[in-house]
Coordinates of C-alpha atoms and ligand atoms in Angstrom, one line a residue:
M1 CA 0.0 0.0 0.0
A2 CA 1.4 3.4 -1.0
Q3 CA 1.7 6.1 1.7
N4 CA -0.7 9.0 1.7
T5 CA 2.0 11.4 2.7
P6 CA 5.2 10.4 0.8
Q7 CA 8.5 11.2 2.6
T8 CA 9.6 14.8 1.9
R9 CA 12.9 16.0 3.2
V10 CA 13.1 19.8 3.3
T11 CA 16.4 21.6 3.8
V12 CA 17.7 25.2 3.3
D13 CA 20.8 25.9 1.3
K14 CA 22.9 29.1 0.7
T15 CA 24.3 28.1 -2.7
P16 CA 23.9 30.9 -5.3
L17 CA 21.3 30.0 -7.9
P18 CA 23.7 29.6 -10.9
K19 CA 25.6 27.0 -8.9
V20 CA 22.7 24.9 -7.7
R21 CA 22.7 21.2 -8.5
A22 CA 19.4 19.3 -8.5
D23 CA 17.2 17.3 -10.9
L24 CA 14.9 20.3 -11.1
L25 CA 15.2 24.0 -10.2
V26 CA 11.9 25.8 -9.5
L27 CA 11.7 29.5 -10.1
G28 CA 8.7 31.7 -9.1
I29 CA 7.7 34.3 -11.8
Y30 CA 5.1 37.1 -11.5
K31 CA 2.3 37.5 -14.0
D32 CA 3.1 39.4 -17.2
T33 CA 6.8 39.3 -16.7
K34 CA 8.2 40.1 -20.2
K35 CA 11.7 40.9 -19.2
L36 CA 14.0 38.8 -17.1
P37 CA 14.0 40.2 -13.5
P38 CA 17.6 41.3 -12.5
A39 CA 17.7 38.8 -9.6
L40 CA 17.5 36.0 -12.2
T41 CA 20.1 37.3 -14.7
A42 CA 22.9 35.2 -13.4
V43 CA 21.0 31.9 -13.3
D44 CA 19.5 32.6 -16.7
K45 CA 23.0 33.1 -18.1
A46 CA 24.2 29.9 -16.5
A47 CA 21.3 28.1 -18.0
G48 CA 22.0 29.3 -21.5
Q49 CA 19.2 31.9 -21.5
A50 CA 16.5 29.3 -21.2
V51 CA 14.4 31.5 -19.0
S52 CA 14.7 34.8 -20.9
N53 CA 14.0 33.0 -24.1
L54 CA 10.8 31.5 -22.8
L55 CA 9.7 34.9 -21.3
K56 CA 10.3 36.6 -24.7
T57 CA 7.9 34.2 -26.5
G58 CA 5.0 35.1 -24.1
D59 CA 4.1 31.4 -23.9
F60 CA 4.3 31.6 -20.1
T61 CA 2.0 34.3 -18.6
G62 CA 2.9 33.8 -14.9
K63 CA -0.6 33.5 -13.6
A64 CA -1.0 31.7 -10.3
D65 CA -0.3 28.0 -10.5
E66 CA 0.8 28.0 -14.2
T67 CA 3.9 25.9 -14.8
A68 CA 6.4 25.6 -17.6
L69 CA 9.2 23.1 -17.9
L70 CA 12.5 24.1 -19.5
Y71 CA 15.6 22.0 -20.5
P72 CA 18.6 24.3 -20.2
L73 CA 21.5 23.6 -22.5
G74 CA 25.2 23.8 -21.5
K75 CA 26.8 23.0 -18.2
F76 CA 24.1 24.1 -15.8
G77 CA 23.8 22.0 -12.6
C78 CA 20.1 21.3 -13.1
R79 CA 18.8 19.4 -16.1
R80 CA 15.4 20.9 -15.7
I81 CA 14.0 24.3 -14.7
M82 CA 10.3 24.8 -13.9
L83 CA 8.7 28.2 -13.8
V84 CA 5.8 28.5 -11.5
G85 CA 3.4 31.5 -11.9
L86 CA 3.0 33.7 -8.8
G87 CA 0.1 35.8 -10.2
D88 CA 0.0 39.6 -9.7
K89 CA 3.0 41.0 -7.9
K90 CA 0.8 43.5 -6.0
S91 CA -1.5 40.8 -4.6
L92 CA 1.1 38.3 -3.6
Q93 CA 0.4 36.9 -0.2
I94 CA 2.2 34.2 1.8
N95 CA -0.5 31.8 0.8
T96 CA 0.5 32.4 -2.9
L97 CA 3.9 31.0 -2.1
R98 CA 2.3 28.1 -0.1
Q99 CA 0.2 27.1 -3.1
A100 CA 3.0 27.6 -5.6
A101 CA 5.2 25.2 -3.6
G102 CA 2.3 22.7 -3.7
T103 CA 1.9 23.2 -7.4
A104 CA 5.7 22.7 -7.9
V105 CA 6.0 19.4 -6.0
R106 CA 2.9 18.0 -7.7
A107 CA 4.2 18.8 -11.1
A108 CA 7.6 17.5 -10.1
D109 CA 6.1 14.2 -8.8
K110 CA 4.5 13.7 -12.2
I111 CA 7.9 13.5 -13.8
G112 CA 9.5 11.6 -11.0
I113 CA 11.9 14.1 -9.6
A114 CA 14.0 13.0 -6.6
R115 CA 16.1 16.2 -5.9
L116 CA 14.4 19.5 -6.2
A117 CA 15.7 23.0 -5.6
L118 CA 13.1 25.7 -4.7
A119 CA 13.6 29.4 -5.5
L120 CA 10.0 30.4 -5.5
H121 CA 10.6 33.4 -3.1
T122 CA 13.6 34.9 -4.8
L123 CA 11.6 37.8 -6.3
I124 CA 9.3 38.6 -3.4
E125 CA 9.5 41.8 -1.5
K126 CA 11.4 42.2 1.7
K127 CA 8.4 43.0 3.8
H128 CA 7.5 39.3 4.0
D129 CA 9.0 37.6 7.1
P130 CA 11.5 34.9 6.0
R131 CA 10.3 32.7 8.8
L132 CA 6.8 32.7 7.4
V133 CA 8.2 32.2 3.9
G134 CA 10.1 29.1 5.0
Q135 CA 7.1 27.8 6.9
A136 CA 4.6 28.4 4.0
L137 CA 6.9 26.8 1.4
T138 CA 7.4 23.8 3.5
E139 CA 3.7 23.4 4.4
G140 CA 2.8 23.8 0.7
M141 CA 5.1 21.0 -0.3
I142 CA 3.9 18.6 2.4
I143 CA 0.3 19.3 1.9
G144 CA 0.8 19.3 -1.9
R145 CA 2.2 15.8 -2.1
Y146 CA -0.6 14.2 -0.1
A147 CA -2.9 11.8 -1.8
Y148 CA -5.4 9.5 0.0
Q149 CA -4.6 5.9 -1.2
D150 CA -5.4 3.6 1.7
Y151 CA -7.6 1.5 -0.5
L152 CA -5.8 1.6 -3.8
S153 CA -4.0 -1.6 -4.7
E154 CA -0.4 -1.1 -5.9
K155 CA -1.4 -2.4 -9.3
N156 CA -4.2 0.2 -9.7
D157 CA -3.3 2.8 -12.3
N158 CA -4.5 5.6 -9.9
S159 CA -2.0 4.5 -7.2
K160 CA 0.8 7.0 -7.0
K161 CA 4.1 5.4 -6.3
I162 CA 5.6 8.6 -5.4
K163 CA 9.2 8.3 -4.2
K164 CA 11.1 10.2 -1.6
L165 CA 11.6 13.8 -2.4
S166 CA 14.5 15.9 -1.2
A167 CA 13.6 19.5 -1.5
T168 CA 16.1 22.4 -0.8
I169 CA 14.9 25.9 -0.4
I170 CA 17.6 28.2 -1.9
E171 CA 18.5 31.3 0.1
P172 CA 22.0 32.7 -0.4
K173 CA 21.6 35.4 2.3
A174 CA 22.8 33.9 5.6
A175 CA 20.5 35.8 7.9
D176 CA 17.4 35.0 5.8
A177 CA 18.5 31.4 5.4
L178 CA 18.5 31.0 9.2
K179 CA 15.0 32.4 9.5
I180 CA 13.7 30.3 6.6
N181 CA 15.2 27.3 8.4
A182 CA 13.3 28.1 11.6
G183 CA 10.1 28.4 9.6
R184 CA 10.8 25.2 7.9
K185 CA 10.8 23.3 11.2
T186 CA 7.3 24.7 12.1
G187 CA 6.1 24.1 8.5
I188 CA 7.0 20.4 8.7
I189 CA 4.9 20.0 11.9
L190 CA 1.9 22.0 10.7
G191 CA 1.9 20.3 7.3
Q192 CA 2.1 16.9 8.7
A193 CA -0.6 17.6 11.3
Q194 CA -2.9 18.7 8.5
N195 CA -2.2 15.6 6.5
R196 CA -2.9 13.5 9.6
A197 CA -6.3 15.1 9.9
R198 CA -6.9 14.4 6.2
S199 CA -6.0 10.8 6.4
I200 CA -8.5 10.1 9.2
A201 CA -11.3 12.3 7.6
N202 CA -10.8 10.5 4.3
K203 CA -11.5 7.1 5.8
P204 CA -14.9 5.7 4.9
G205 CA -17.8 5.2 7.3
N206 CA -17.3 1.4 7.2
E207 CA -13.9 1.8 8.7
I208 CA -14.3 4.8 11.0
N209 CA -17.2 4.7 13.4
P210 CA -17.3 6.2 17.0
P211 CA -15.5 3.2 18.6
T212 CA -12.8 2.9 15.9
L213 CA -12.3 6.7 15.9
A214 CA -11.7 6.4 19.7
R215 CA -9.2 3.7 19.0
T216 CA -7.4 5.9 16.5
A217 CA -7.3 8.7 19.1
R218 CA -5.9 6.3 21.7
R219 CA -3.2 5.2 19.3
L220 CA -2.2 8.7 18.4
A221 CA -2.3 9.9 22.0
H222 CA 0.1 7.1 22.9
Q223 CA 2.4 8.1 20.0
F224 CA 2.4 11.8 20.8
S225 CA 2.4 11.5 24.6
L226 CA -1.1 13.0 25.1
R227 CA -3.6 12.0 27.8
C228 CA -6.6 10.3 26.4
K229 CA -9.9 9.3 28.0
V230 CA -12.8 7.9 26.2
L231 CA -16.3 7.9 27.6
D232 CA -18.4 5.0 26.2
E233 CA -22.2 4.8 26.0
K234 CA -22.5 3.6 29.6
Q235 CA -20.4 6.5 30.9
L236 CA -22.3 8.9 28.7
E237 CA -25.6 7.6 30.2
K238 CA -24.3 8.0 33.7
L239 CA -23.3 11.6 33.0
K240 CA -26.7 12.2 31.3
M241 CA -25.1 13.3 28.0
N242 CA -28.4 12.6 26.4
A243 CA -27.9 14.7 23.3
I244 CA -24.8 12.7 22.2
L245 CA -26.7 9.5 23.1
A246 CA -29.8 10.5 21.1
V247 CA -27.9 11.3 17.9
G248 CA -26.0 8.0 18.1
S249 CA -29.0 5.9 19.1
G250 CA -29.8 4.6 15.6
S251 CA -26.5 2.9 15.0
V252 CA -25.0 -0.3 16.4
S253 CA -21.8 1.6 16.7
K254 CA -22.4 3.5 19.9
P255 CA -21.4 7.1 20.5
R256 CA -18.2 8.1 22.3
L257 CA -16.8 11.3 23.8
I258 CA -13.1 11.4 23.2
I259 CA -11.2 13.6 25.6
L260 CA -7.6 14.4 24.9
E261 CA -5.2 16.5 27.0
Y262 CA -2.0 18.2 26.0
Q263 CA -0.1 19.6 29.0
G264 CA 2.9 21.7 27.9
R265 CA 3.0 24.1 30.8
P266 CA 6.4 24.3 32.5
H267 CA 5.0 24.0 36.1
P268 CA 1.7 22.2 35.7
K269 CA -0.8 22.1 38.5
K270 CA -3.2 19.3 38.0
S271 CA -6.2 21.4 38.8
S272 CA -5.2 24.5 36.7
P273 CA -7.8 25.3 34.0
P274 CA -6.9 24.8 30.4
D275 CA -5.7 27.7 28.3
A276 CA -8.1 26.5 25.6
V277 CA -10.6 23.7 24.9
I278 CA -11.0 22.8 21.3
V279 CA -14.1 20.8 20.3
G280 CA -14.7 19.1 17.0
K281 CA -17.9 17.6 15.5
A282 CA -17.3 13.9 14.6
I283 CA -20.4 12.5 12.9
T284 CA -18.7 9.5 11.4
F285 CA -21.5 9.3 8.8
D286 CA -24.4 11.7 8.5
S287 CA -27.3 10.0 6.7
G288 CA -29.7 12.6 8.3
G289 CA -31.3 9.9 10.4
I290 CA -35.1 9.5 10.3
S291 CA -35.1 13.0 8.5
I292 CA -33.0 11.2 5.9
K293 CA -31.0 13.2 3.4
P294 CA -31.5 12.8 -0.4
S295 CA -29.0 10.2 -1.8
Q296 CA -27.3 12.7 -4.0
K297 CA -24.0 13.6 -2.4
M298 CA -24.8 11.6 0.7
A299 CA -21.4 9.8 0.3
A300 CA -19.7 13.0 1.1
M301 CA -21.2 12.8 4.6
K302 CA -18.3 10.6 5.6
F303 CA -16.5 14.0 5.9
D304 CA -19.0 15.0 8.7
K305 CA -16.3 13.9 11.2
S306 CA -13.8 16.5 9.9
G307 CA -14.0 18.8 12.9
G308 CA -13.2 16.0 15.2
C309 CA -10.3 14.8 13.0
N310 CA -8.9 18.3 13.1
V311 CA -9.0 18.3 16.9
L312 CA -7.1 15.1 17.0
A313 CA -4.5 16.4 14.6
I314 CA -4.2 19.7 16.3
L315 CA -3.3 18.0 19.6
T316 CA -0.6 16.0 17.9
G317 CA 0.7 19.2 16.4
L318 CA 0.8 20.9 19.8
A319 CA 2.8 18.1 21.2
Q320 CA 5.3 18.4 18.4
L321 CA 5.5 22.2 18.7
K322 CA 5.9 21.7 22.4
L323 CA 3.9 24.9 23.1
P324 CA 3.8 25.9 26.8
L325 CA 0.1 25.6 27.1
K326 CA -2.5 23.3 28.5
V327 CA -5.1 22.4 25.9
L328 CA -8.0 20.0 26.1
G329 CA -9.5 18.4 22.9
L330 CA -13.0 17.1 22.9
I331 CA -14.4 15.0 20.2
P332 CA -18.1 14.0 20.5
A333 CA -18.5 11.1 18.0
A334 CA -21.7 9.5 16.8
E335 CA -23.1 7.9 13.7
N336 CA -26.4 9.4 12.5
L337 CA -28.5 6.5 11.0
P338 CA -32.2 5.8 10.7
S339 CA -33.4 2.6 12.4
H340 CA -36.0 1.4 14.9
T341 CA -33.8 2.6 17.7
S342 CA -33.2 6.1 16.3
Y343 CA -34.2 9.3 17.9
R344 CA -37.1 11.0 16.0
P345 CA -38.6 14.3 15.1
G346 CA -40.8 15.4 18.0
D347 CA -38.6 13.8 20.6
I348 CA -37.6 16.1 23.5
I349 CA -34.1 15.6 25.0
R350 CA -32.7 16.7 28.3
T351 CA -29.2 17.7 27.5
F352 CA -26.1 17.4 29.8
C353 CA -26.6 20.9 31.2
G354 CA -30.2 20.3 31.9
K355 CA -31.7 22.4 29.1
T356 CA -34.3 20.6 27.0
V357 CA -34.3 20.5 23.2
E358 CA -37.3 19.6 21.0
I359 CA -36.1 17.7 17.9
D360 CA -37.6 19.1 14.7
N361 CA -35.2 17.4 12.3
T362 CA -32.8 14.6 13.1
D363 CA -30.4 15.9 10.4
A364 CA -29.6 18.9 12.6
E365 CA -27.5 16.6 14.8
G366 CA -24.2 18.3 14.9
R367 CA -25.4 21.0 17.3
L368 CA -26.8 18.3 19.5
I369 CA -23.5 16.4 20.0
L370 CA -21.7 19.7 20.3
C371 CA -24.0 21.1 23.0
D372 CA -23.1 18.3 25.5
A373 CA -19.4 18.6 24.6
L374 CA -19.5 22.4 25.0
T375 CA -21.1 22.1 28.4
Y376 CA -18.3 19.7 29.4
A377 CA -15.8 22.2 28.0
A378 CA -17.3 25.2 29.9
Q379 CA -17.1 23.1 33.2
S380 CA -13.3 23.1 33.0
K381 CA -13.3 26.9 33.0
P382 CA -10.9 27.5 30.2
R383 CA -9.7 30.8 28.9
V384 CA -11.3 30.1 25.6
I385 CA -13.4 27.5 23.8
L386 CA -13.1 26.9 20.1
D387 CA -15.2 24.6 18.1
M388 CA -15.0 23.3 14.5
A389 CA -17.9 21.7 12.8
T390 CA -19.3 20.8 9.4
L391 CA -22.4 22.2 10.8
T392 CA -24.7 23.7 8.1
G393 CA -25.5 23.6 4.4
A394 CA -26.4 27.2 4.8
C395 CA -22.8 28.1 5.5
V396 CA -21.8 26.4 2.3
V397 CA -24.4 28.5 0.4
A398 CA -23.2 31.7 2.1
L399 CA -19.4 31.3 1.7
G400 CA -18.8 28.5 -0.8
E401 CA -15.7 26.5 -0.4
H402 CA -13.4 29.5 0.0
M403 CA -13.7 30.3 3.7
A404 CA -15.0 29.1 7.0
G405 CA -17.8 30.9 8.8
L406 CA -16.5 32.5 12.1
F407 CA -19.1 33.0 14.9
G408 CA -18.8 33.6 18.6
N409 CA -19.3 35.8 21.6
N410 CA -15.9 37.6 21.9
S411 CA -14.4 40.2 19.5
P412 CA -10.8 40.0 20.6
L413 CA -10.8 36.3 20.1
Q414 CA -12.3 36.7 16.7
R415 CA -9.6 39.2 15.7
K416 CA -6.9 36.8 16.8
L417 CA -8.5 34.1 14.7
E418 CA -8.6 36.5 11.7
K419 CA -4.9 37.1 12.2
A420 CA -4.2 33.4 12.3
A421 CA -6.3 33.0 9.2
R422 CA -4.1 35.6 7.3
I423 CA -0.9 33.7 8.3
S424 CA -2.3 30.2 7.6
G425 CA -4.1 31.1 4.5
E426 CA -7.2 29.3 5.9
K427 CA -9.6 32.2 5.6
V428 CA -12.5 32.9 7.8
W429 CA -15.4 35.3 7.4
L430 CA -17.0 37.0 10.4
M431 CA -20.7 36.0 10.6
P432 CA -23.4 37.3 13.0
S433 CA -25.2 35.3 15.7
G434 CA -26.9 36.5 18.9
K435 CA -30.3 37.3 20.3
E436 CA -32.3 37.6 17.1
Y437 CA -31.0 34.3 15.8
L438 CA -31.4 32.6 19.2
D439 CA -35.1 33.6 19.2
Q440 CA -35.5 31.5 16.1
M441 CA -34.4 28.5 18.2
K442 CA -37.0 28.9 20.9
S443 CA -39.6 26.1 21.3
S444 CA -43.0 26.4 22.9
I445 CA -42.7 23.1 24.7
A446 CA -39.0 22.9 25.4
D447 CA -36.2 25.4 26.2
L448 CA -34.9 25.2 22.6
K449 CA -35.6 23.4 19.4
N450 CA -32.9 22.1 17.1
V451 CA -33.9 23.9 13.9
G452 CA -34.9 27.5 13.6
G453 CA -36.1 27.7 10.0
R454 CA -34.2 28.1 6.7
E455 CA -33.4 31.8 7.0
G456 CA -30.0 32.5 8.4
S457 CA -29.7 29.0 9.6
A458 CA -25.9 29.0 9.9
C459 CA -26.3 31.9 12.3
S460 CA -29.2 30.4 14.3
A461 CA -27.2 27.1 14.6
A462 CA -24.3 29.1 16.0
A463 CA -26.7 30.9 18.4
F464 CA -27.9 27.5 19.6
L465 CA -24.3 26.4 20.4
G466 CA -23.7 29.7 22.2
E467 CA -26.3 28.7 24.8
F468 CA -24.0 26.0 26.1
V469 CA -20.7 27.8 26.7
K470 CA -21.9 30.0 29.7
D471 CA -19.9 33.2 29.6
T472 CA -16.6 31.6 28.4
A473 CA -15.0 33.4 25.4
W474 CA -16.0 31.2 22.5
A475 CA -15.5 31.0 18.8
H476 CA -17.3 28.6 16.4
L477 CA -16.0 27.8 13.0
D478 CA -18.5 26.4 10.5
I479 CA -16.3 24.4 8.2
A480 CA -19.1 22.7 6.2
G481 CA -17.9 24.4 2.9
V482 CA -14.2 23.9 3.3
A483 CA -13.6 20.6 5.0
D484 CA -13.7 18.6 1.8
T485 CA -13.7 19.1 -1.9
D486 CA -14.3 17.1 -5.0
K487 CA -12.1 19.4 -7.1
E488 CA -8.4 18.6 -7.5
K489 CA -6.3 21.7 -7.6
P490 CA -2.8 22.1 -9.1
F491 CA -1.5 22.5 -5.5
R492 CA -3.5 19.8 -3.7
S493 CA -5.5 16.6 -4.2
A494 CA -9.3 16.3 -3.7
G495 CA -10.9 14.8 -0.6
A496 CA -10.6 15.9 3.0
T497 CA -8.6 19.2 3.3
G498 CA -7.8 19.4 7.0
Y499 CA -9.0 23.0 6.8
G500 CA -8.7 24.5 10.3
V501 CA -5.7 22.5 11.5
R502 CA -3.1 25.1 10.6
L503 CA -5.5 28.0 11.5
L504 CA -6.0 26.8 15.0
L505 CA -2.3 25.8 15.5
E506 CA -1.4 29.4 14.4
Y507 CA -3.9 30.8 16.9
L508 CA -2.5 28.6 19.7
R509 CA 1.0 29.6 18.8
S510 CA 0.1 33.2 19.2
L511 CA -1.2 32.7 22.8
K512 CA 1.0 34.2 25.5
I513 CA 1.0 32.4 28.7
S514 CA 0.3 34.1 32.0
Ligands
BES601 N1 -23.6 17.7 8.2 C1 -24.6 18.6 7.8 C2 -24.2 19.9 7.2 C3 -23.5 19.9 5.9 C4 -24.2 20.1 4.7 C5 -22.1 19.7 5.8 C6 -23.5 20.1 3.5 C7 -21.4 19.7 4.6 C8 -22.1 19.9 3.5 C9 -25.6 18.9 9.0 O1 -25.7 17.9 9.9 C10 -26.9 19.0 8.4 O2 -27.4 18.1 7.8 N2 -27.5 20.2 8.5 C11 -28.8 20.5 8.0 C12 -29.5 21.2 9.1 C13 -31.0 21.4 8.7 C14 -31.7 20.1 8.8 C15 -31.6 22.4 9.7 C16 -28.5 21.5 6.8 O3 -27.7 22.3 6.9 O4 -29.2 21.4 5.8
ZN602 ZN1 -27.1 16.4 9.5
ZN603 ZN1 -24.0 16.6 10.1

């Protein structure tokens, strides 16, 4: 079986471009570059004018993700040069470099390159922090080479027998090379964490159900020295976590609450509250339950566990980054199926915190498993609670697959997340929730109902969640539109994206301990 994440060794090297030796040298070029930029004159000369000749033809326009392969003549140390488009010079962001690096390695893998030299950032302006440049390039390569192939036989034509890649980022300036190298180390951890989330989220519903997800969590916890406690259905019953139990009641695979703890504080006190609790929705398959979904696109509902997979991956990332924080990860896991034991429309559930919820639609199950987990999160009195969930189709309609919806009750927290989004390239868009939306969720026969009508339903779903965090600073990310994709891009494969893993790791990296 081929690996989903092929081995990628990333290094930084100070060799000047004309002297670089590799199977392929990758150069980043802005859009509409007609004349060779001065920083590339020497390498172009060494490569027998291969680059300037191509630019003169106008065949390569330099738009983002465009590639062109050149075969330099003469004694140049690289047999191939690849130009990768960086798009508009003015609109270049760190994420442009991340994606360009992904595009480069994917194109390189197609021709079986083993040794690659990367000079994508040579032309970019000095204002960009070299640390972030190194991090983004490294992340882009690790995320770019990922392909889910757990179930592809070696003989299958789609199976990618991608070999080990040794990629060297070229930075002749010593001070910048040092910083790029520091970013490289972070980038490896964040890229791998994201791929870890993708590999679990990509697994199908016949492999991952609540108990097997819990086993996966236990295994990873052991590997990364995290604490892990799993509450099974009996313990959930004892605690009266009736919302999680109701959602999982239709399946033979019973629900679980997976509790992970990363303790990185230098002088830990057992009783000290966590700096953050992160909560992720893990519906291992969402058929809709008795309010069954149409069959079209139902297969994509194996990705309804993405929030939970992200939480698992984020905790492993924290352990590798060795951040001086205490962070709790909560993963409520259930399978939403119709059967004679399922919960039904009209049921009234008494949730873990005592609030009652009238069920209007069993397909609005994410908010139910989350409400019990959020109550549990608030009980630990953390500084912040963050949750990630493929919660609503309405959020997909509102924002498409380009950004996650950001909701919550605390503006400073939202601003920090927006900053982390700019760094990680995992964009968020601030959305409203609050009293008006909460009013939609009121029931005449219970404290709340689980559906508040079609209008603004991503916002009313968020308002519902907000009822379970008490006054803790809280942010909710609706990742329904971004967690998976059926579109392959030049810089990454289709399937689970792991969107949110780097975003939250960046946020947690920015937390100062007190
Ligand atoms: N898991 C879905 C949300 C979803 C939809 C995720 C599309 C990814 C893509 C969620 O459990 C759901 O079914 N929500 C319903 C709620 C409705 C019944 C109030 C929705 O959004 O349609
Ligand atoms: Zn649903
Ligand atoms: Zn769902």
